[in-house]
mmCIF file of C-alpha atoms in Angstrom:
data_model
loop_
_atom_site.group_PDB
_atom_site.id
_atom_site.type_symbol
_atom_site.label_atom_id
_atom_site.label_comp_id
_atom_site.label_asym_id
_atom_site.label_seq_id
_atom_site.Cartn_x
_atom_site.Cartn_y
_atom_site.Cartn_z
ATOM 1 C CA MET P 163 56.772 109.624 125.485
ATOM 2 C CA TRP P 164 58.249 107.480 128.201
ATOM 3 C CA ALA P 165 57.389 104.664 126.026
ATOM 4 C CA ASP P 166 58.711 105.808 122.275
ATOM 5 C CA THR P 167 62.197 107.484 124.144
ATOM 6 C CA LEU P 168 62.175 103.946 126.533
ATOM 7 C CA LEU P 169 61.849 101.670 123.359
ATOM 8 C CA ILE P 170 64.685 103.357 121.820
ATOM 9 C CA VAL P 171 67.122 102.622 124.868
ATOM 10 C CA PHE P 172 65.924 99.011 124.499
ATOM 11 C CA ILE P 173 66.694 99.830 121.698
ATOM 12 C CA SER P 174 69.862 100.799 121.469
ATOM 13 C CA ILE P 175 71.122 97.940 123.928
ATOM 14 C CA CYS P 176 69.847 95.045 122.552
ATOM 15 C CA THR P 177 71.835 95.991 118.705
ATOM 16 C CA ALA P 178 74.583 96.823 120.918
ATOM 17 C CA LEU P 179 74.742 93.545 122.461
ATOM 18 C CA LEU P 180 73.756 91.854 119.176
ATOM 19 C CA GLY P 181 76.647 94.120 117.588
ATOM 20 C CA GLU P 182 79.586 92.406 120.103
ATOM 21 C CA GLY P 183 77.964 89.304 119.837
ATOM 22 C CA LEU P 184 77.909 88.921 116.772
ATOM 23 C CA THR P 185 81.883 90.747 116.595
ATOM 24 C CA TRP P 186 83.066 88.074 119.603
ATOM 25 C CA LEU P 187 82.116 85.191 116.833
ATOM 26 C CA MET P 188 83.668 86.407 113.838
ATOM 27 C CA VAL P 189 86.616 88.131 115.692
ATOM 28 C CA TYR P 190 87.119 88.439 119.471
ATOM 29 C CA ARG P 191 87.102 84.749 118.935
ATOM 30 C CA THR P 192 89.484 83.768 116.781
ATOM 31 C CA GLU P 193 92.906 83.006 117.686
ATOM 32 C CA LYS P 194 94.713 85.479 115.241
ATOM 33 C CA TYR P 195 92.870 88.329 117.311
ATOM 34 C CA GLN P 196 93.612 87.021 120.473
ATOM 35 C CA LYS P 197 97.217 86.555 119.421
ATOM 36 C CA LEU P 198 97.664 89.693 118.092
ATOM 37 C CA LYS P 199 96.489 91.864 120.751
ATOM 38 C CA THR P 200 98.047 90.372 123.295
ATOM 39 C CA GLU P 201 101.350 90.851 120.995
ATOM 40 C CA VAL P 202 100.195 94.574 120.695
ATOM 41 C CA GLU P 203 99.298 95.323 123.974
ATOM 42 C CA ARG P 204 102.459 94.387 125.233
ATOM 43 C CA GLN P 205 103.599 96.025 121.790
ATOM 44 C CA SER P 206 102.650 99.094 123.652
ATOM 45 C CA LYS P 207 103.235 98.836 127.164
ATOM 46 C CA ARG P 208 107.033 98.357 126.484
ATOM 47 C CA LEU P 209 106.912 100.886 124.225
ATOM 48 C CA GLU P 210 105.623 102.570 126.657
ATOM 49 C CA LYS P 211 107.888 101.590 129.155
ATOM 50 C CA ARG P 212 111.167 102.051 127.149
ATOM 51 C CA LYS P 213 110.115 105.672 125.711
ATOM 52 C CA GLU P 214 109.735 106.561 129.701
ATOM 53 C CA ALA P 215 112.902 105.489 131.182
ATOM 54 C CA HIS P 216 114.654 107.202 127.745
ATOM 55 C CA GLY P 217 112.351 110.538 126.948
ATOM 56 C CA ASP P 218 114.681 112.476 126.888
ATOM 57 C CA SER P 219 117.925 110.556 126.549
ATOM 58 C CA LEU P 220 118.673 110.798 122.534
ATOM 59 C CA ASP P 221 120.933 108.473 122.402
ATOM 60 C CA LYS P 222 121.622 107.034 118.822
ATOM 61 C CA GLN P 223 121.176 103.559 119.186
ATOM 62 C CA HIS P 224 118.037 103.748 121.966
ATOM 63 C CA LYS P 225 116.335 105.872 119.116
ATOM 64 C CA LYS P 226 116.472 103.486 116.565
ATOM 65 C CA LYS P 227 115.364 100.837 118.769
ATOM 66 C CA ILE P 228 112.167 102.793 119.526
ATOM 67 C CA GLU P 229 111.992 103.201 115.982
ATOM 68 C CA ARG P 230 111.741 99.432 114.716
ATOM 69 C CA GLU P 231 109.998 98.403 117.338
ATOM 70 C CA GLU P 232 107.180 101.442 116.257
ATOM 71 C CA GLU P 233 107.102 100.225 113.436
ATOM 72 C CA ARG P 234 106.831 96.913 114.415
ATOM 73 C CA LEU P 235 103.856 97.898 116.752
ATOM 74 C CA LYS P 236 101.954 100.603 114.072
ATOM 75 C CA ASN P 237 102.505 96.888 111.494
ATOM 76 C CA ASN P 238 100.508 95.066 113.645
ATOM 77 C CA ASN P 239 97.708 97.230 114.468
ATOM 78 C CA ARG P 240 97.561 97.256 111.336
ATOM 79 C CA ASP P 241 96.848 93.435 110.895
ATOM 80 C CA LEU P 242 94.558 93.610 113.784
ATOM 81 C CA SER P 243 92.133 96.315 111.653
ATOM 82 C CA LEU P 244 92.932 93.980 108.871
ATOM 83 C CA VAL P 245 91.195 91.355 111.519
ATOM 84 C CA LYS P 246 88.574 93.256 112.608
ATOM 85 C CA MET P 247 86.973 95.264 108.686
ATOM 86 C CA LYS P 248 86.021 92.356 107.392
ATOM 87 C CA SER P 249 83.394 91.492 110.537
ATOM 88 C CA MET P 250 83.061 95.381 110.437
ATOM 89 C CA PHE P 251 81.591 95.971 106.787
ATOM 90 C CA ALA P 252 79.611 92.839 107.472
ATOM 91 C CA ILE P 253 78.024 94.053 110.439
ATOM 92 C CA GLY P 254 77.967 97.932 109.456
ATOM 93 C CA PHE P 255 75.055 96.817 106.530
ATOM 94 C CA ALA P 256 73.294 94.455 108.526
ATOM 95 C CA PHE P 257 72.778 97.629 110.954
ATOM 96 C CA THR P 258 72.169 99.899 108.134
ATOM 97 C CA ALA P 259 69.379 97.870 107.433
ATOM 98 C CA LEU P 260 67.843 97.754 110.977
ATOM 99 C CA LEU P 261 68.565 100.966 111.250
ATOM 100 C CA SER P 262 66.160 102.207 107.993
ATOM 101 C CA MET P 263 64.088 99.394 109.288
ATOM 102 C CA PHE P 264 63.628 101.820 112.530
ATOM 103 C CA ASN P 265 63.442 104.887 110.740
ATOM 104 C CA SER P 266 60.579 104.009 108.962
ATOM 105 C CA ILE P 267 58.523 103.022 112.004
ATOM 106 C CA PHE P 268 59.144 106.298 113.825
ATOM 107 C CA ASP P 269 58.962 108.507 110.444
ATOM 108 C CA GLY P 270 57.925 111.254 111.204
ATOM 109 C CA ARG P 271 56.942 111.083 115.056
ATOM 110 C CA VAL P 272 58.667 113.185 117.633
ATOM 111 C CA VAL P 273 60.513 110.417 120.634
ATOM 112 C CA ALA P 274 61.410 113.348 122.836
ATOM 113 C CA ARG P 275 61.720 116.788 123.865
ATOM 114 C CA LEU P 276 64.423 118.328 124.138
ATOM 115 C CA PRO P 277 65.534 120.164 126.754
ATOM 116 C CA PHE P 278 67.700 122.879 124.840
ATOM 117 C CA LEU P 279 67.879 124.229 120.930
ATOM 118 C CA PRO P 280 70.256 122.142 119.575
ATOM 119 C CA LEU P 281 73.454 123.677 117.369
ATOM 120 C CA THR P 282 72.266 124.791 114.107
ATOM 121 C CA TRP P 283 74.983 121.895 112.671
ATOM 122 C CA ILE P 284 72.659 118.833 114.699
ATOM 123 C CA GLN P 285 68.971 120.143 113.969
ATOM 124 C CA GLY P 286 69.354 117.952 110.924
ATOM 125 C CA LEU P 287 69.667 115.681 112.528
ATOM 126 C CA SER P 288 67.547 116.401 115.805
ATOM 127 C CA HIS P 289 64.870 117.512 113.560
ATOM 128 C CA ARG P 290 65.224 114.812 110.507
ATOM 129 C CA ASN P 291 61.713 113.562 109.258
ATOM 130 C CA LEU P 292 59.750 115.398 111.466
ATOM 131 C CA PRO P 293 57.638 118.371 110.346
ATOM 132 C CA GLY P 294 57.297 121.552 111.695
ATOM 133 C CA ASP P 295 59.920 124.353 112.691
ATOM 134 C CA ASP P 296 60.366 123.220 116.008
ATOM 135 C CA TYR P 297 63.575 122.497 116.498
ATOM 136 C CA TYR P 298 62.933 120.863 120.551
ATOM 137 C CA ASP P 299 61.427 118.196 118.437
ATOM 138 C CA CYS P 300 63.958 114.793 118.445
ATOM 139 C CA SER P 301 62.767 112.674 116.462
ATOM 140 C CA PHE P 302 64.592 109.206 116.860
ATOM 141 C CA ILE P 303 67.492 109.325 115.258
ATOM 142 C CA PHE P 304 69.392 111.772 117.333
ATOM 143 C CA LEU P 305 68.448 109.495 120.413
ATOM 144 C CA TYR P 306 69.002 106.264 119.144
ATOM 145 C CA ILE P 307 73.184 107.822 117.887
ATOM 146 C CA LEU P 308 72.916 109.320 121.550
ATOM 147 C CA CYS P 309 72.117 106.062 122.930
ATOM 148 C CA THR P 310 74.242 103.972 121.055
ATOM 149 C CA MET P 311 77.810 106.030 121.719
ATOM 150 C CA SER P 312 76.715 105.531 125.539
ATOM 151 C CA ILE P 313 75.596 102.710 126.177
ATOM 152 C CA ARG P 314 77.793 100.428 122.785
ATOM 153 C CA GLN P 315 81.274 101.947 124.786
ATOM 154 C CA ASN P 316 79.739 101.247 128.325
ATOM 155 C CA ILE P 317 79.013 97.615 127.417
ATOM 156 C CA GLN P 318 82.613 96.847 125.107
ATOM 157 C CA LYS P 319 84.112 98.056 128.864
ATOM 158 C CA LEU P 320 81.951 95.939 130.711
ATOM 159 C CA LEU P 321 82.878 93.115 128.462
ATOM 160 C CA GLY P 322 86.083 93.631 127.977
ATOM 161 C CA PHE P 323 86.458 95.046 124.569
ATOM 162 C CA ALA P 324 87.269 97.770 124.295
ATOM 163 C CA PRO P 325 90.283 99.109 122.224
ATOM 164 C CA SER P 326 93.104 98.698 125.584
ATOM 165 C CA ARG P 327 94.947 102.385 126.414
ATOM 166 C CA ALA P 328 98.163 101.210 125.799
ATOM 167 C CA ALA P 329 97.437 100.391 122.829
ATOM 168 C CA SER P 330 95.116 103.287 121.088
ATOM 169 C CA LYS P 331 97.423 105.454 122.797
ATOM 170 C CA GLN P 332 100.903 104.377 120.933
ATOM 171 C CA GLY P 333 98.807 102.857 117.948
ATOM 172 C CA ASN P 334 97.326 104.457 114.514
ATOM 173 C CA SER P 335 94.859 101.919 113.889
ATOM 174 C CA ILE P 336 92.345 102.109 110.706
ATOM 175 C CA PHE P 337 89.215 103.097 112.267
ATOM 176 C CA GLY P 338 90.160 104.760 115.780
ATOM 177 C CA PRO P 339 89.233 103.711 119.374
ATOM 178 C CA ALA P 340 85.596 103.082 119.048
ATOM 179 C CA PRO P 341 84.885 101.241 115.456
ATOM 180 C CA GLY P 342 81.596 101.640 113.796
ATOM 181 C CA GLN P 343 80.249 103.549 117.332
ATOM 182 C CA PHE P 344 77.384 104.805 115.693
ATOM 183 C CA LYS P 345 75.926 101.326 113.864
ATOM 184 C CA MET H 259 87.062 77.492 122.314
ATOM 185 C CA SER H 260 85.475 78.709 125.042
ATOM 186 C CA THR H 261 89.176 78.368 127.481
ATOM 187 C CA LYS H 262 90.558 80.841 124.520
ATOM 188 C CA THR H 263 88.357 83.370 125.360
ATOM 189 C CA LYS H 264 88.950 83.919 128.726
ATOM 190 C CA THR H 265 92.332 86.168 127.905
ATOM 191 C CA VAL H 266 92.255 88.383 131.094
ATOM 192 C CA GLU H 267 92.084 92.340 129.602
ATOM 193 C CA LYS H 268 93.019 94.383 132.506
ATOM 194 C CA ASN H 269 91.326 97.204 130.739
ATOM 195 C CA GLY H 270 87.807 97.546 131.355
ATOM 196 C CA THR H 271 86.803 94.191 132.846
ATOM 197 C CA LEU H 272 87.442 94.064 136.206
ATOM 198 C CA LYS H 273 87.659 91.459 138.149
ATOM 199 C CA PRO H 274 85.836 89.842 140.761
ATOM 200 C CA SER H 275 87.878 88.933 143.280
ATOM 201 C CA GLU H 276 89.435 92.157 143.063
ATOM 202 C CA LEU H 277 86.156 94.219 142.589
ATOM 203 C CA LYS H 278 86.044 95.317 145.978
ATOM 204 C CA SER H 279 89.547 96.564 146.868
ATOM 205 C CA VAL H 280 88.885 98.240 144.080
ATOM 206 C CA PHE H 281 85.737 99.961 145.132
ATOM 207 C CA THR H 282 86.970 100.121 148.398
ATOM 208 C CA ARG H 283 90.505 102.218 147.180
ATOM 209 C CA ALA H 284 87.969 104.083 144.764
ATOM 210 C CA ILE H 285 86.783 105.653 148.084
ATOM 211 C CA THR H 286 89.175 105.956 150.271
ATOM 212 C CA ALA H 287 91.776 108.923 150.313
ATOM 213 C CA ASN H 288 95.314 108.746 148.607
ATOM 214 C CA SER H 289 94.764 105.434 148.067
ATOM 215 C CA GLU H 290 97.523 103.620 146.132
ATOM 216 C CA TRP H 291 96.794 102.792 142.693
ATOM 217 C CA PRO H 292 99.741 100.591 141.087
ATOM 218 C CA ASP H 293 98.268 100.140 137.776
ATOM 219 C CA LYS H 294 97.491 103.599 136.273
ATOM 220 C CA ASP H 295 94.308 101.449 133.670
ATOM 221 C CA GLU H 296 92.728 99.996 137.137
ATOM 222 C CA PHE H 297 92.638 104.180 137.886
ATOM 223 C CA LEU H 298 91.094 105.447 134.844
ATOM 224 C CA ASP H 299 88.651 102.864 135.038
ATOM 225 C CA VAL H 300 87.870 104.015 138.202
ATOM 226 C CA ILE H 301 87.730 107.909 136.970
ATOM 227 C CA TYR H 302 85.556 106.205 133.728
ATOM 228 C CA TRP H 303 82.727 104.999 135.984
ATOM 229 C CA ALA H 304 82.890 107.809 138.238
ATOM 230 C CA ARG H 305 81.967 109.513 134.743
ATOM 231 C CA GLN H 306 79.571 107.977 133.790
ATOM 232 C CA ALA H 307 77.820 107.615 137.410
ATOM 233 C CA ILE H 308 77.924 111.218 137.553
ATOM 234 C CA GLY H 309 76.531 111.591 134.098
ATOM 235 C CA LEU H 310 73.530 109.612 134.445
ATOM 236 C CA ILE H 311 72.545 111.387 138.218
ATOM 237 C CA LEU H 312 73.356 114.355 136.620
ATOM 238 C CA GLY H 313 70.584 114.031 133.463
ATOM 239 C CA VAL H 314 68.414 112.506 136.042
ATOM 240 C CA PHE H 315 69.077 115.897 138.313
ATOM 241 C CA TRP H 316 68.633 118.263 135.337
ATOM 242 C CA GLY H 317 65.641 116.490 134.654
ATOM 243 C CA LEU H 318 63.689 116.665 137.188
ATOM 244 C CA ILE H 319 64.635 120.992 138.348
ATOM 245 C CA PRO H 320 64.139 121.177 135.106
ATOM 246 C CA LEU H 321 66.994 123.004 133.732
ATOM 247 C CA LYS H 322 66.624 124.217 130.651
ATOM 248 C CA GLY H 323 69.008 125.408 127.359
ATOM 249 C CA PHE H 324 72.271 126.157 127.121
ATOM 250 C CA LEU H 325 73.358 126.686 130.585
ATOM 251 C CA GLY H 326 72.258 122.949 131.270
ATOM 252 C CA LEU H 327 74.505 121.323 129.295
ATOM 253 C CA LEU H 328 77.132 124.691 130.887
ATOM 254 C CA LEU H 329 76.618 123.598 134.236
ATOM 255 C CA PHE H 330 77.598 119.661 133.340
ATOM 256 C CA VAL H 331 81.089 120.335 132.061
ATOM 257 C CA ILE H 332 81.456 122.614 134.903
ATOM 258 C CA VAL H 333 80.534 120.287 137.207
ATOM 259 C CA ASN H 334 81.643 117.047 135.567
ATOM 260 C CA ALA H 335 85.176 118.028 134.909
ATOM 261 C CA ALA H 336 85.482 119.836 138.601
ATOM 262 C CA VAL H 337 83.686 117.135 140.557
ATOM 263 C CA ILE H 338 86.602 114.492 138.300
ATOM 264 C CA TYR H 339 90.345 117.263 139.026
ATOM 265 C CA PHE H 340 88.965 117.417 142.775
ATOM 266 C CA TYR H 341 88.762 114.000 143.638
ATOM 267 C CA PHE H 342 92.133 113.254 141.980
ATOM 268 C CA SER H 343 93.603 116.434 142.671
ATOM 269 C CA SER H 344 92.226 116.743 146.625
ATOM 270 C CA PHE H 345 91.042 112.967 147.420
ATOM 271 C CA GLN H 346 93.346 110.491 146.038
ATOM 272 C CA CYS H 347 95.941 112.781 145.604
ATOM 273 C CA VAL H 348 97.526 111.743 142.644
ATOM 274 C CA ASP H 349 100.193 112.702 141.189
ATOM 275 C CA GLU H 350 98.555 113.420 137.358
ATOM 276 C CA GLU H 351 102.316 113.984 134.933
ATOM 277 C CA GLU H 352 101.574 109.967 135.373
ATOM 278 C CA TYR H 353 99.150 109.636 133.199
ATOM 279 C CA GLY H 354 99.822 112.045 131.057
ATOM 280 C CA GLY H 355 98.554 115.525 132.633
ATOM 281 C CA ALA H 356 95.139 116.911 134.481
ATOM 282 C CA TRP H 357 93.749 116.589 130.457
ATOM 283 C CA GLU H 358 94.299 113.460 130.312
ATOM 284 C CA LEU H 359 92.461 112.180 133.366
ATOM 285 C CA THR H 360 90.173 114.837 132.291
ATOM 286 C CA LYS H 361 88.615 114.143 129.300
ATOM 287 C CA GLU H 362 88.756 110.290 129.919
ATOM 288 C CA GLY H 363 85.213 108.766 129.348
ATOM 289 C CA PHE H 364 84.084 112.304 128.430
ATOM 290 C CA MET H 365 82.527 111.585 125.483
ATOM 291 C CA THR H 366 80.275 108.640 126.974
ATOM 292 C CA SER H 367 79.444 110.562 130.490
ATOM 293 C CA PHE H 368 78.198 113.035 127.993
ATOM 294 C CA ALA H 369 75.877 111.292 125.818
ATOM 295 C CA GLY H 370 74.270 109.654 128.417
ATOM 296 C CA PHE H 371 73.922 112.591 130.405
ATOM 297 C CA LEU H 372 72.297 113.577 127.508
ATOM 298 C CA VAL H 373 69.674 110.868 127.072
ATOM 299 C CA THR H 374 68.746 110.755 130.635
ATOM 300 C CA TRP H 375 68.443 114.364 131.111
ATOM 301 C CA ILE H 376 66.321 114.366 127.152
ATOM 302 C CA ILE H 377 64.227 110.906 128.777
ATOM 303 C CA ILE H 378 63.445 112.478 132.448
ATOM 304 C CA TYR H 379 61.909 115.939 130.574
ATOM 305 C CA SER H 380 60.311 114.695 127.920
ATOM 306 C CA GLY H 381 58.669 111.903 129.990
ATOM 307 C CA LEU H 382 57.723 114.382 132.984
ATOM 308 C CA TYR H 383 56.858 117.772 131.380
ATOM 309 C CA HIS H 384 55.758 117.075 127.988
ATOM 310 C CA ASP H 385 53.759 113.916 127.752
ATOM 311 C CA GLY H 386 50.266 114.786 127.762
ATOM 312 C CA LEU H 387 51.843 116.796 124.381
ATOM 313 C CA GLN H 388 51.401 114.079 121.545
ATOM 314 C CA SER H 389 48.109 112.553 122.632
#
């Protein structure tokens, strides 16, 4: 089982790196993205500071100013998501194909033994395409998703591609904080 | 083009020159944290380390069942809570309350914990089953 589990960890490291690399190529390095990103970050921080400074004051003028800035931030966030979206779709398709390939390689194979009984609504995932009723058996897809959840986000953070806290706190981007996390 | 990609991003990346100072501050009690994001990053990475370490331990013992999950949540939250409230003594309100700090990076650390726990457990105790 060592071989299978370690192979899955390796696969998810590779796919995470590949995904980030492709996104860098198609999105992160473009001037438009960088401009928008710095703009969003700057605005979020300014807005946060302004909110802190005039938190409880009910001054109409300040309120209006804050609202106006919020609106601008929202627009910028939307533009940022749109810039990301195109490449996300492309990468999503590529990765779905990759995933189905791995799925067929590991089809019906117990890759690991779970030390706990998963909740019933997770069992469909953790026991996918596996023979028998032993729900302690773990399928490829479950382990892969868990690996991706931890590895991809950590790689994003290490490389500095993770969305900034201020921006994700203030803005409501379409995809949320971690787009395409399971891909 | 390559110069343009080098925009400084505070979130997540620790610049090499600051690496040591951030690390020393992280392990020194009552350090000052002028940049909120820096402290949140320390909490984040501490969480990931705790997740991996607990995963290895739970796998080696081996701890099984719901108890393992519950113990992880309790130990993880307790260590981080102790770290920021007693060791670093930060004002949690500055970071949006204790809850914000307690949940920082939790899901990622939980996933990392599950992966190491499952791999070690099934590798050590169920390796012969398949063959």
